[in-house]
Amino acid sequence: MSEASLLASPFLHTNSGIHSDSFYASLIDSSTHKPQLRQIHARLLVLGLQFSGFLITKLIHASSSFGDIFFARKVFDDLPRPQIFPWNAIIRGYSRNNLFQDALLMYSKMQLARVSPDSFTFPHLLKACSGLPHLQMGRLVHAQVLRLGFEADGFVQNGLIALYAKCRRMGSARIVFEGLPMSERTVVSWTAIVSAYAQNGEPVEALEIFSQMRKMDVKPDWVALVSVLNAFTCLQDLEQGRSVHASVVKMGLEIEPDLLISLNTMYAKCGQVETARILFGKMKSPNLILWNAMISGYAKNGYAKDAIDTFHEMINKGVRPDTISITSAVSACAQVGSVEQARWMDEYVGRSDYRDDVFISSALIDMFSKCGNVECARSVFDRTFDRDVVVWSAMIVGYGLHGRAREAISLYRAMERGGVQPNDVTFLGLLMACNHSGLVREGWWFFNRMADHKINPQQQHYACVIDLLGRAGHLDQAYEVIRCMPIQPGVTVWGALLSACKKHRHVSLGEYAAQQLFLIDPSNTGHYVQLSNLYAAARLWDRVAEVRVRMKEKGLSKDVGCSWVEVRGRLEAFRVGDKSHPRYEEIERQVEWIENKLKESGFVAYKDASLHDLNDEEAEETLCSHSERIAIAYGLISTPQGTTLRITKNLRACVNCHAATKVISKLVGREIVVRDTNRFHHFKDGVCSCGDYW
C-alpha cells in the first residue's frame, strides 16, 4: 500500500491498537512531501501521541530533511521536557540547513535545560561552529568534549579537525589528529587532516600526511583524492597529478563530480587546457564550479578567446555566473584587447547583480586600460561609489600604462585626501607613470615614499626605477640601486639595466647585466637579442656575430613581428611575409599608398632604426613591411573615415614605425592606438602621447 493510501486509509482514523509507534514511525520515514508530515502530526495530536519523544524526534528529522525547519521547531517546542534525542534532532536540523547560529542557540538552551550532550550532539554542533566560523565557541565545545570523555570518539574528533582547519588553526587540528588512537583513525580521520592542510594552502604537509596514510594501508576515498589533487594543483605537479588521475580511473571514480572538477582544475592550472576540456565535456550538466575552472583555466593560460567563448556558452545554457566567472571573463577580455568586447562585458556587468561589486569594478578598470581606452576605465572608476585601495590602484596603474603621469599623480593626491592608504600596486602604477613620462625626480620620490608606508619594494618596483634612472642616463645610480637591493635581483631588473645600457651604448655594464640574465634565464631569446642590439648600437659587429652564433648553437631564434588590429570587434593578425589574407592585394596597395604619402610629406627613415627594436625586426625585408604598418593599412581600408585604429604588437615598436605612425595619424586624420610590449602609444595629429620618451 502506498504512503498516500495509508493516509487515506480508515485505519488512520481509528483508535485501533495497530497504530503503534513503529507504525507511525514507518509512515514518517516513507513521507515524500511536507503536507504528509503535517497530516501525520495532526493524527498524533488526535491520538495523544504528540508527546512521544521517539515519534517527535522522527518528525523533526523528516521536516528538517525537507527544509521545513520552522515546522520542526514548532513540533520540538510543543514537547515538554525533551530528552537528548529531540535536542540532537533539532540541532542537527539547524546545522543541516546552514542555520548555524540557531544551532548554537539551541545548544545553549539545551545546557540551560540541564540535558547532557552525547557523542551525536557534538558533530553537528562543531559543524555549526565551522560554518560561521566561530573559533571561541568551538574551543568551548572542545573543552566540553574533553570534560565528558569523548576525546577518542572518531566522529567528534573529525569535527574538531574540520573546525580548526576552517579557522586556520592547523596546529590545533594536527594535535587533535595525533591524539586519536590508531584504532580510531579511519579513512574519514585521515581525509579530514589531509583536506585541512590542502584547504589552508599547505600542499606539502597535505601530501606528507597522505603518504603516511598510504603506509598505514588505508585506502583513500574520493574525498581524500580531491584534496590530494588540489595539493598537486597548488604545486603545479602535473606528473603526480596524472598518477592520481590514473588511480581515480583504476578505482572507478572517474564519474564522481567533485573529482572531475578537481581534475579539470588541475589540468587547466598546469596549462593542459585541451585535457581539461575533454574532462569538461564528460559532464552532462556542468555546475558553476566546473564552468569557472574551465574559464579561468583558459584565461590564465593565454587562451583568452576560448575563455570568452566559454563564458558566452555558459550564459546561453542558463548557468548564472558568479564573481569568479565574471572576473575571469573580464581578465580574458583584457588579454584580447578588443574594446568592443570590453564594452559588451561592461554592459553585461551593468545588467547583473554584480554592477556594484568593488572587485569586479577594479577588474573592469584594468580591462579598459589594457584595451587602450583609459577614458572608459575612468568612467568605471567615477561610477564606483565604495572605492577601496584596489579600485584606486587599478585606475592609477591604468594611467601608468598609458604614460599619463600627471593624471596618475593627481589621482594619488585625491586618494590621500580621501584617507585611503596606498599599497604596493599603487606605487607600482605611480612608478610606471613616471617611468613612461620621464619624470625622474617624481619617480624617485615615490620610490622612497614607499618606506613611509612600510611597503617593501618588490622586483617590479625595482625594475621600474632602474628603467627610469637608466633611460635618463643615470646608469651608475641605477647599478648602485641594484647593488643595494635587499632581495636578489631578478630578470626584470637586469633586463631594465641592459635595455638602458643599449640606449646609452654602455657596453661593459650591459655585458655584465647580460651575464646575470643568462645565469637566471639562459633560454630566453630576448636577452641575446638585447645584447646583440647593444653591440650593434656600438658598431661592434664581430660581437654581434658571436651572439648570433651562440643563439644558433642553443637553437634559439628571434621572435617574428606580429601585429593585430581590431575591426568590427574582430582581431586580425598580420605577420611579415604572410600573403594568406584574402585582401592581401588591397593591403599591399594601401601600404604602397602610405609609403608614397610619407615620402611626399618629407619623412625620412632612420638608417639604424632596426637597432631600436628590442626584439630586432631587421629580418623583415623593408621598414615599410613591418607588421605594424601592414595592420594600419588593413585598418584604413576596413573601417570608416575617422575610426580610431587599435593595434597590438608582440614586440616593442621600432623607432621608424613610431616616427612613421605619428605622420600617418596626421595624413589620414585618425587616432591610432598602439599597444606594444612596453606601453601604450596614442598617435593623433602627428603627435604621440609618450612625447617620444619610450
XYZ file of C-alpha atoms in Angstrom, residues 502 505 529-530 532-534 536-537 539 541 544 548 558 605-624 626 629 651-658 694:
45
model
C 71.814 49.660 -25.070
C 75.779 52.358 -25.550
C 68.708 39.915 -28.897
C 69.132 42.822 -26.463
C 73.163 41.856 -29.901
C 71.390 45.212 -30.255
C 73.764 46.767 -27.707
C 75.120 46.800 -32.941
C 74.416 50.218 -31.420
C 79.092 49.208 -34.034
C 79.772 43.874 -35.485
C 77.002 40.805 -32.903
C 74.094 35.130 -33.215
C 64.290 35.754 -32.860
C 63.520 56.700 -42.262
C 66.239 56.363 -39.632
C 69.125 54.391 -41.085
C 69.711 52.397 -37.911
C 66.078 52.171 -36.848
C 66.121 48.384 -36.609
C 68.605 48.685 -33.757
C 65.960 50.305 -31.572
C 63.689 47.252 -31.639
C 64.363 45.225 -28.515
C 63.375 42.094 -30.391
C 65.072 43.187 -33.605
C 62.765 43.084 -36.642
C 65.668 43.709 -39.061
C 64.931 40.393 -40.746
C 61.859 41.980 -42.289
C 62.514 42.846 -45.934
C 61.977 46.613 -45.698
C 60.982 49.026 -42.971
C 57.654 49.670 -44.674
C 56.862 45.867 -40.596
C 52.477 49.159 -40.861
C 57.373 43.334 -29.954
C 58.394 46.805 -28.940
C 57.699 49.262 -31.761
C 60.833 50.301 -33.642
C 61.834 53.963 -33.943
C 60.965 54.019 -37.652
C 57.430 52.720 -37.107
C 56.946 55.079 -34.181
C 59.803 55.440 -24.552
